[in-house]
XYZ file of C-alpha atoms in Angstrom:
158
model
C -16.564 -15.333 -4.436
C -18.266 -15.716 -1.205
C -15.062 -17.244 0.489
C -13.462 -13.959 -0.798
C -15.534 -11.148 0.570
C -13.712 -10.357 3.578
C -10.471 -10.197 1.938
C -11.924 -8.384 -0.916
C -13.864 -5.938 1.966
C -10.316 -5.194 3.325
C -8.601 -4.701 0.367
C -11.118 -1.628 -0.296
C -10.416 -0.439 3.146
C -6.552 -0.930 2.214
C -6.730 1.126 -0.260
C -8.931 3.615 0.894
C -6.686 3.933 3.686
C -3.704 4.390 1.635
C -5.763 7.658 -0.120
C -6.334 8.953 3.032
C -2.732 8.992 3.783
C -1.492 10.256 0.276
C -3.979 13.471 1.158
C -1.938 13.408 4.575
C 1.474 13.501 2.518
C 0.041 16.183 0.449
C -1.682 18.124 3.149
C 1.987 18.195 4.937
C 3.835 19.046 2.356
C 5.695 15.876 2.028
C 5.106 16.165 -1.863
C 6.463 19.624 -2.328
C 8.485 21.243 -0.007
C 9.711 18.399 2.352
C 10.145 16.215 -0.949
C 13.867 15.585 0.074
C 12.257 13.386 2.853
C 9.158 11.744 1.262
C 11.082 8.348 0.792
C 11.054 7.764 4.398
C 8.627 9.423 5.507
C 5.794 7.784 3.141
C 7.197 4.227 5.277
C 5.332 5.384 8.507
C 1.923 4.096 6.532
C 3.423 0.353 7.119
C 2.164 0.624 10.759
C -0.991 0.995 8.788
C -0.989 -1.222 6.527
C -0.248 -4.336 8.606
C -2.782 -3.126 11.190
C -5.284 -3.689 8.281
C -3.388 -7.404 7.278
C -4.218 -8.153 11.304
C -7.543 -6.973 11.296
C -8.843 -8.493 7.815
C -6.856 -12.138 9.023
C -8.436 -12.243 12.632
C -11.887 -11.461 10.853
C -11.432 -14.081 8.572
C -10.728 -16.588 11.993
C -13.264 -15.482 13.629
C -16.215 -15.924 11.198
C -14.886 -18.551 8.438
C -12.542 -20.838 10.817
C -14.623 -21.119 13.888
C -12.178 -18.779 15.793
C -9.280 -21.384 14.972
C -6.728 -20.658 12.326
C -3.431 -22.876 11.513
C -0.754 -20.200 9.889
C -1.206 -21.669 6.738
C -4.822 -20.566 6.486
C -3.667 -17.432 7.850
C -1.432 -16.892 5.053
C -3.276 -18.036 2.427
C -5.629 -15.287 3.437
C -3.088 -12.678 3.692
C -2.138 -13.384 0.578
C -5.618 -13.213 -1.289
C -6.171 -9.961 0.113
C -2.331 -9.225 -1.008
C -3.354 -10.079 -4.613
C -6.571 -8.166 -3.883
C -4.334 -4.820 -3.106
C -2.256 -5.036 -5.255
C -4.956 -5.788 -7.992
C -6.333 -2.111 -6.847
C -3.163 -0.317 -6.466
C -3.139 0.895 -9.887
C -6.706 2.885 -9.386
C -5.301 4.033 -6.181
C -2.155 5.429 -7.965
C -4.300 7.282 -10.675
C -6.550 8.940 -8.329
C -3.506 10.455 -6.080
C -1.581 11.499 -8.978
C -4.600 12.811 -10.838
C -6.644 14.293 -8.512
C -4.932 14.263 -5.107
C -1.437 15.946 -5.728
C -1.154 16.109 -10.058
C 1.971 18.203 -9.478
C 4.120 15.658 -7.828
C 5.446 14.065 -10.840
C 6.753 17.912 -11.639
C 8.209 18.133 -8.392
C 10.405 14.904 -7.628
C 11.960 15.241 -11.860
C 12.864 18.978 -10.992
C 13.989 17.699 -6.869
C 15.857 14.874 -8.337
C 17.159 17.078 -11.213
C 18.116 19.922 -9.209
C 19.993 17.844 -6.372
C 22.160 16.021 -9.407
C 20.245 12.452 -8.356
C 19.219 11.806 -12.091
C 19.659 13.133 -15.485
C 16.442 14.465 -16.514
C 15.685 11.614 -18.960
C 16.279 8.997 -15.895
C 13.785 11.137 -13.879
C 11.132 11.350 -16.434
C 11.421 7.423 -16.950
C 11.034 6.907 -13.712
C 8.350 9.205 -12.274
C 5.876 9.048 -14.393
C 1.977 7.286 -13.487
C 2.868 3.871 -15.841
C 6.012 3.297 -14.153
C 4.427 4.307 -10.060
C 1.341 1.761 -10.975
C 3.617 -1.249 -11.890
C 5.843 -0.280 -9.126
C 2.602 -0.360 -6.666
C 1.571 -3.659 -7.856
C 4.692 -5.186 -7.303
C 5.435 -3.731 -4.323
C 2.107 -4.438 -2.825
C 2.869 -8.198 -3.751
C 6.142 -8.231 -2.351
C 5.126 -6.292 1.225
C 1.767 -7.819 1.396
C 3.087 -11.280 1.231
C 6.039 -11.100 3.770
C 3.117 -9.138 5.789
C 1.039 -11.949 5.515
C 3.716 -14.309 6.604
C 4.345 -12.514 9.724
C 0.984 -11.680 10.395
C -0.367 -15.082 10.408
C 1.730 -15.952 13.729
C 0.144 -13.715 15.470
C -3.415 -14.692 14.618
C -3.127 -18.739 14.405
C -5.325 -20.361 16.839
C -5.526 -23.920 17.846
């Protein structure tokens, strides 16, 4: 577990980070009155996120590979602290829809209702906190490892 720690120590910053921001959504009204524009507007946190996938992989050069990284290493790294986030993503996803902003669920059915985008039985399948934690897993796997990827280009070292 030792060989772990930093990826596991940014992994809790990832996803304390991504609270922070869901507050920010919330606080600017992104999940009630500027719902309309929440899908694209919730993709300015991937400046974030891969700001975090640098910091966490040049950390992990500079105190487990001597300050020398191939981008293999640098991936494989990436991509525990990928598994790590996305391993927390649930937890993250019940705290901001049960304590940060428990009326968006409401809001996006009656949005996507109201605007003719679903039926109201496709909305409620779809927003609902089962379906948002599998869909943070798996999209925390899928971002987190073409992050990685790109990421580890960057920070190799010879």
């Amino acid at each position: 577990m030792k060989k772990l720690k930093i990826e596991f120590k940014w992994a809790i910053v990832f996803t304390i980070t991504l609270l922070a921001w869901m507050l920010l959504e919330k606080t600017l009204g992104w999940h009630e009155e500027n719902i309309a524009n929440h899908w694209w507007l919730t993709m300015l946190f991937a400046p974030f996120a891969i700001f975090i996938y640098l910091l966490a992989i040049r950390e992990k050069r500079r105190r487990v590979y001597n300050k020398k990284m191939t981008w293999l290493q640098g991936f494989i790294s990436g991509t525990i602290l990928t598994v790590f986030v996305a391993l927390l993503s649930p937890i993250a996803q019940y705290i901001t829809h049960n304590y940060i902003t428990p009326e968006y669920f409401k809001t996006v059915i009656e949005y996507s209702i109201t605007n003719d985008l679903m039926t109201r039985t496709n909305a409620n399948d779809y927003f609902n906190i089962t379906n948002y934690m599998w869909q943070s897993a798996f999209g925390a796997l899928g971002f987190g490892i073409v992050t990685a990827a790109i990421v580890a280009i960057f920070t190799r070292k010879k």
